[in-house]
Short mmCIF file of C-alpha atoms and ligand atoms in Angstrom, two decimals:
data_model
loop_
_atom_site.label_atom_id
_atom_site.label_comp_id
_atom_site.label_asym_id
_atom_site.label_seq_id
_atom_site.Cartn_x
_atom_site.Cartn_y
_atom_site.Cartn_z
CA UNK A 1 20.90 -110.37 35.08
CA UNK A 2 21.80 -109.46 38.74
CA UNK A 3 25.76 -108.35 38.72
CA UNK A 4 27.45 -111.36 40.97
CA UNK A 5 30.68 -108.92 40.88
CA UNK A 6 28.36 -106.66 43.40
CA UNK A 7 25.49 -108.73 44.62
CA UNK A 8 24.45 -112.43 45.97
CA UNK A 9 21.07 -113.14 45.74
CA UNK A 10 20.36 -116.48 48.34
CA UNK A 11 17.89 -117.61 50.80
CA UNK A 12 17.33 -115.69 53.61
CA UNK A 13 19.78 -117.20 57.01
CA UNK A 14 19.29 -117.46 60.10
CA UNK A 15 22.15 -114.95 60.85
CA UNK A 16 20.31 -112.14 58.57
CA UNK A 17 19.70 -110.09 61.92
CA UNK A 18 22.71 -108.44 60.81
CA UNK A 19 22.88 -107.91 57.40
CA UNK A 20 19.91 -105.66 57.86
CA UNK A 21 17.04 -108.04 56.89
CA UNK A 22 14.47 -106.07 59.12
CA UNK A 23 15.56 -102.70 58.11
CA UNK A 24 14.63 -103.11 54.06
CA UNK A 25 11.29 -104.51 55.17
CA UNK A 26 10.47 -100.97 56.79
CA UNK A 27 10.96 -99.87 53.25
CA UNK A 28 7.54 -101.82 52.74
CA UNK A 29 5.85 -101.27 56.10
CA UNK A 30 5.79 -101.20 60.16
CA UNK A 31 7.75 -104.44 61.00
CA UNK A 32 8.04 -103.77 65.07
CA UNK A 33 10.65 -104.49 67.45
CA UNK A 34 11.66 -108.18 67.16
CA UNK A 35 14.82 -109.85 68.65
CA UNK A 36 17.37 -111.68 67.25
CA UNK A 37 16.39 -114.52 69.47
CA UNK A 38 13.40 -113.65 67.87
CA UNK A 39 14.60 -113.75 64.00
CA UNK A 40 17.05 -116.33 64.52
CA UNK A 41 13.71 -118.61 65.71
CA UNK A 42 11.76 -118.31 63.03
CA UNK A 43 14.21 -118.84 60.04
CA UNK A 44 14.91 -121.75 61.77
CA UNK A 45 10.99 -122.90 62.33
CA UNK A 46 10.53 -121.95 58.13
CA UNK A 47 13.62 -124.45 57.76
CA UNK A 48 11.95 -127.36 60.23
CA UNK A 49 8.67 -126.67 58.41
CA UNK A 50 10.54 -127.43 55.21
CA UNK A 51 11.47 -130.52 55.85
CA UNK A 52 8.68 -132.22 58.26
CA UNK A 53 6.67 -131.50 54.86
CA UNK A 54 8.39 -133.54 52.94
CA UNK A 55 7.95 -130.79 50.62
CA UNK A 56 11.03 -128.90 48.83
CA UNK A 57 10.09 -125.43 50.26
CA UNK A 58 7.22 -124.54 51.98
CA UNK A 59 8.40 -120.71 52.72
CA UNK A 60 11.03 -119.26 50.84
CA UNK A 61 12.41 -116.22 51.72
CA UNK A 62 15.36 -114.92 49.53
CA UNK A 63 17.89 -111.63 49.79
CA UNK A 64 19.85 -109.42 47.94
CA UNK A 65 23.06 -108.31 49.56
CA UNK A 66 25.37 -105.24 48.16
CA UNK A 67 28.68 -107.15 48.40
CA UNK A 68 30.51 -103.65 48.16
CA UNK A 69 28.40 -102.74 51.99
CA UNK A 70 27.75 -105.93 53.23
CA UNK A 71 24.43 -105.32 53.76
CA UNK A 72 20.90 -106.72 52.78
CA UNK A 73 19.35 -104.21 49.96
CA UNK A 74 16.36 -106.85 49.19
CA UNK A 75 14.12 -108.84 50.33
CA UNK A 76 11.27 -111.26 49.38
CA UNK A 77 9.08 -114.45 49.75
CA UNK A 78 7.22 -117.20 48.03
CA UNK A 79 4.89 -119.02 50.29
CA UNK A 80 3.65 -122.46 48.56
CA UNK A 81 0.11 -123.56 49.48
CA UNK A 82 -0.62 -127.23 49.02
CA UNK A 83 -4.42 -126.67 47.71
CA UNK A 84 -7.35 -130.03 47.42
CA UNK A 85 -8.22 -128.44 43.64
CA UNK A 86 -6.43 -129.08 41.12
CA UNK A 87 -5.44 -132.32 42.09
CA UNK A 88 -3.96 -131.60 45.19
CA UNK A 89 -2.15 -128.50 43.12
CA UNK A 90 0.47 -126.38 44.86
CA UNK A 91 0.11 -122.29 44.40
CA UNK A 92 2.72 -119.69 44.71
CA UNK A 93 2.14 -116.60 46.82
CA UNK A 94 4.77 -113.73 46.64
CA UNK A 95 4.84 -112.24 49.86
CA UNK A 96 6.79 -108.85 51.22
CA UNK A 97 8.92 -107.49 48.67
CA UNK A 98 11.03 -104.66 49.35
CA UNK A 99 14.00 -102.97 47.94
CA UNK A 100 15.49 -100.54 50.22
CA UNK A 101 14.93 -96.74 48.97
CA UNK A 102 18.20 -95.69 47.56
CA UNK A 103 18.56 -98.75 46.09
CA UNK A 104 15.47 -98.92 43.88
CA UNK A 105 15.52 -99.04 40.26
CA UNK A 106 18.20 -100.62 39.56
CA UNK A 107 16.40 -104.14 38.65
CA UNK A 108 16.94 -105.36 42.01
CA UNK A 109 13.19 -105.63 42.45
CA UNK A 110 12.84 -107.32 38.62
CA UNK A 111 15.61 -109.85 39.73
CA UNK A 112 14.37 -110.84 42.96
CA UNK A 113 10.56 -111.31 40.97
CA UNK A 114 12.66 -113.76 38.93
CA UNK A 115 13.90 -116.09 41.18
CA UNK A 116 10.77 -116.42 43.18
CA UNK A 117 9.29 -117.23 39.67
CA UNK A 118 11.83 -119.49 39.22
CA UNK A 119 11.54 -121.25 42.56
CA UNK A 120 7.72 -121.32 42.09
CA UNK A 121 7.98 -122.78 38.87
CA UNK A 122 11.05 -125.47 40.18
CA UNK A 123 8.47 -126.61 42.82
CA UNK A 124 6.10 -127.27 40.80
CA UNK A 125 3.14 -124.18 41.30
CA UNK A 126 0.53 -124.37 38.69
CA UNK A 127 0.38 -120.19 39.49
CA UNK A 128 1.83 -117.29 40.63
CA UNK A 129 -0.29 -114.56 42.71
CA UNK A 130 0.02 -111.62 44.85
CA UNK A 131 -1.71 -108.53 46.19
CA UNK A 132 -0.09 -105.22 45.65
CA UNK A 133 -1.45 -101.38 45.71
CA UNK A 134 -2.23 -99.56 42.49
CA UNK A 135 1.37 -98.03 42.09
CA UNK A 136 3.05 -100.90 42.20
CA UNK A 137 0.99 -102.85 39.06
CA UNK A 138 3.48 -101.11 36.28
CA UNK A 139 6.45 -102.87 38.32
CA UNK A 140 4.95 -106.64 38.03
CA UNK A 141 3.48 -106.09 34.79
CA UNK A 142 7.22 -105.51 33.98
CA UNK A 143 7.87 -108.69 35.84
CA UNK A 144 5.66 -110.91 33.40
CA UNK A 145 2.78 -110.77 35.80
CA UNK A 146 -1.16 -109.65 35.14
CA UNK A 147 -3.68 -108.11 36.74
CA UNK A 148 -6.56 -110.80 37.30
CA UNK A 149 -9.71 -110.08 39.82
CA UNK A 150 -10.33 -108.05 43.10
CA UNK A 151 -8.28 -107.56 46.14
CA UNK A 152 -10.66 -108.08 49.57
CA UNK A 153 -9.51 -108.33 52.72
CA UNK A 154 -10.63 -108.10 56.76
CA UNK A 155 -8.28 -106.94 59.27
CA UNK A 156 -8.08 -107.92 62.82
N1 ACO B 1 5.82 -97.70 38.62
C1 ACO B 1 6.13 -97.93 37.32
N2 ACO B 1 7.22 -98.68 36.94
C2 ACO B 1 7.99 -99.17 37.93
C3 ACO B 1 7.73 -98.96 39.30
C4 ACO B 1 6.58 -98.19 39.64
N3 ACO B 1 6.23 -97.96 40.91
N4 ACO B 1 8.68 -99.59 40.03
C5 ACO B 1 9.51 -100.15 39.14
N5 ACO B 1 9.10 -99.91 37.88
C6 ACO B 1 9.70 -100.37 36.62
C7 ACO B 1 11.11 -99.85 36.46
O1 ACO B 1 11.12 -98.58 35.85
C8 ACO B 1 11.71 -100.94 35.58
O2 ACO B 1 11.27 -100.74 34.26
P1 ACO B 1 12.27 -100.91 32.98
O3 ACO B 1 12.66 -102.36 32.98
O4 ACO B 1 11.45 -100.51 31.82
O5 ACO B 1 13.43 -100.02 33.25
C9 ACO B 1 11.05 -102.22 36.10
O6 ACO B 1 9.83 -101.80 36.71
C10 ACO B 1 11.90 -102.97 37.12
O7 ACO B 1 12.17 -102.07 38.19
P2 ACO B 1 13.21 -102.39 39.35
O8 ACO B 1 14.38 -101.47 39.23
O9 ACO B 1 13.52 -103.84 39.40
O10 ACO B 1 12.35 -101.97 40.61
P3 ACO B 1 12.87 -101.78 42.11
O11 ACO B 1 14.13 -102.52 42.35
O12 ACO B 1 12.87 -100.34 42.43
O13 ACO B 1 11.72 -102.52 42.95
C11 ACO B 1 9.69 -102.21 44.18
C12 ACO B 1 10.37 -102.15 42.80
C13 ACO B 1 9.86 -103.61 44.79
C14 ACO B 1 8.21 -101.89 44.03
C15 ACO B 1 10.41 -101.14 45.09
O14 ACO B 1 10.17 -99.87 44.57
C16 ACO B 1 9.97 -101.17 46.55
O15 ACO B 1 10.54 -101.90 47.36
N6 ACO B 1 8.97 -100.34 46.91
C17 ACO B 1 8.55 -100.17 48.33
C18 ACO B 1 7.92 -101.43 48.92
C19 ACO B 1 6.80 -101.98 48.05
O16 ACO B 1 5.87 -101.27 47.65
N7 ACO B 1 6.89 -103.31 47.74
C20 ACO B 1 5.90 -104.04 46.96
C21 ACO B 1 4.80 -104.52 47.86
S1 ACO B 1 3.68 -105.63 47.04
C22 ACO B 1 4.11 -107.21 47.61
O17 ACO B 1 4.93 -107.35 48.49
C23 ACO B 1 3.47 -108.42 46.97
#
């Protein structure tokens, strides 16, 4: 269980420019320059998206923050894909998770796994997946999660 005496763990706002929400995604890769303007926009667009839908959540992006610094330490996302199969089932993708270096292993990554479970599950997914590179498959098998066919992709 995350500590709430030291940390909130909450959806992602629209004000997150300056908690840091860009810097602990370079713990995971390049993210570029982007704006606030920038930011601000497209929290807001995942929030419109949300409710034109009529669905719950269509992308769910959720934080840590170290109360004690004020500052974002984690990140992460579950992106819900309304599918035809499975009669019109919904899957969960988890998306960008990052924990910023000196804060890693303290079960900030296991915790934020959780709730994006737990969201998944709330919504009603009928599964869970994700791509992730061969060092990281100890951390979700920790996480409840199982390795299960090939990762392809094609990049433009
Ligand atoms: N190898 C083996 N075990 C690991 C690893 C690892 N690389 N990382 C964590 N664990 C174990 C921990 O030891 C712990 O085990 P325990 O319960 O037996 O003590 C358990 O997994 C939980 O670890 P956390 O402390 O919650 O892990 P952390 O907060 O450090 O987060 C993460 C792990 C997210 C991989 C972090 O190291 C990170 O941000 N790395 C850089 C970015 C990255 O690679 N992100 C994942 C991309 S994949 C995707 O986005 C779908």
């Amino acid at each position: 269980m995350l500590s709430e005496e030291h940390y909130t763990l909450r959806r992602i706002q629209a004000d997150d420019y300056e908690l840091g929400a860009l810097k602990v995604l370079q713990t995971l890769t390049t993210v570029g320059e982007i704006s606030k303007q920038e930011f601000t926009t497209l929290i807001n667009q995942w929030d419109t998206v949300k409710i034109s839908n009529g669905l719950h959540y269509i992308y769910n992006t959720i934080v840590i923050i170290d109360k004690s610094i004020n500052e974002i330490v984690a990140i992460g996302s579950i992106l819900i894909e309304e599918k035809l199969i499975h009669k019109c089932g919904l899957v969960g993708h988890i998306e960008d998770i990052s924990v910023l270096e000196n804060q890693q292993g303290k079960k900030l990554g296991l915790n934020l796994i959780n709730e994006l479970i737990k969201i998944g599950k709330s919504i009603g997914v009928y599964k869970i997946i994700l791509d992730c590179d061969e060092k990281n498959v100890k951390f979700y098998e920790k996480c409840g999660l199982s390795t299960c066919g090939i990762e392809m992709n094609i990049r433009f």
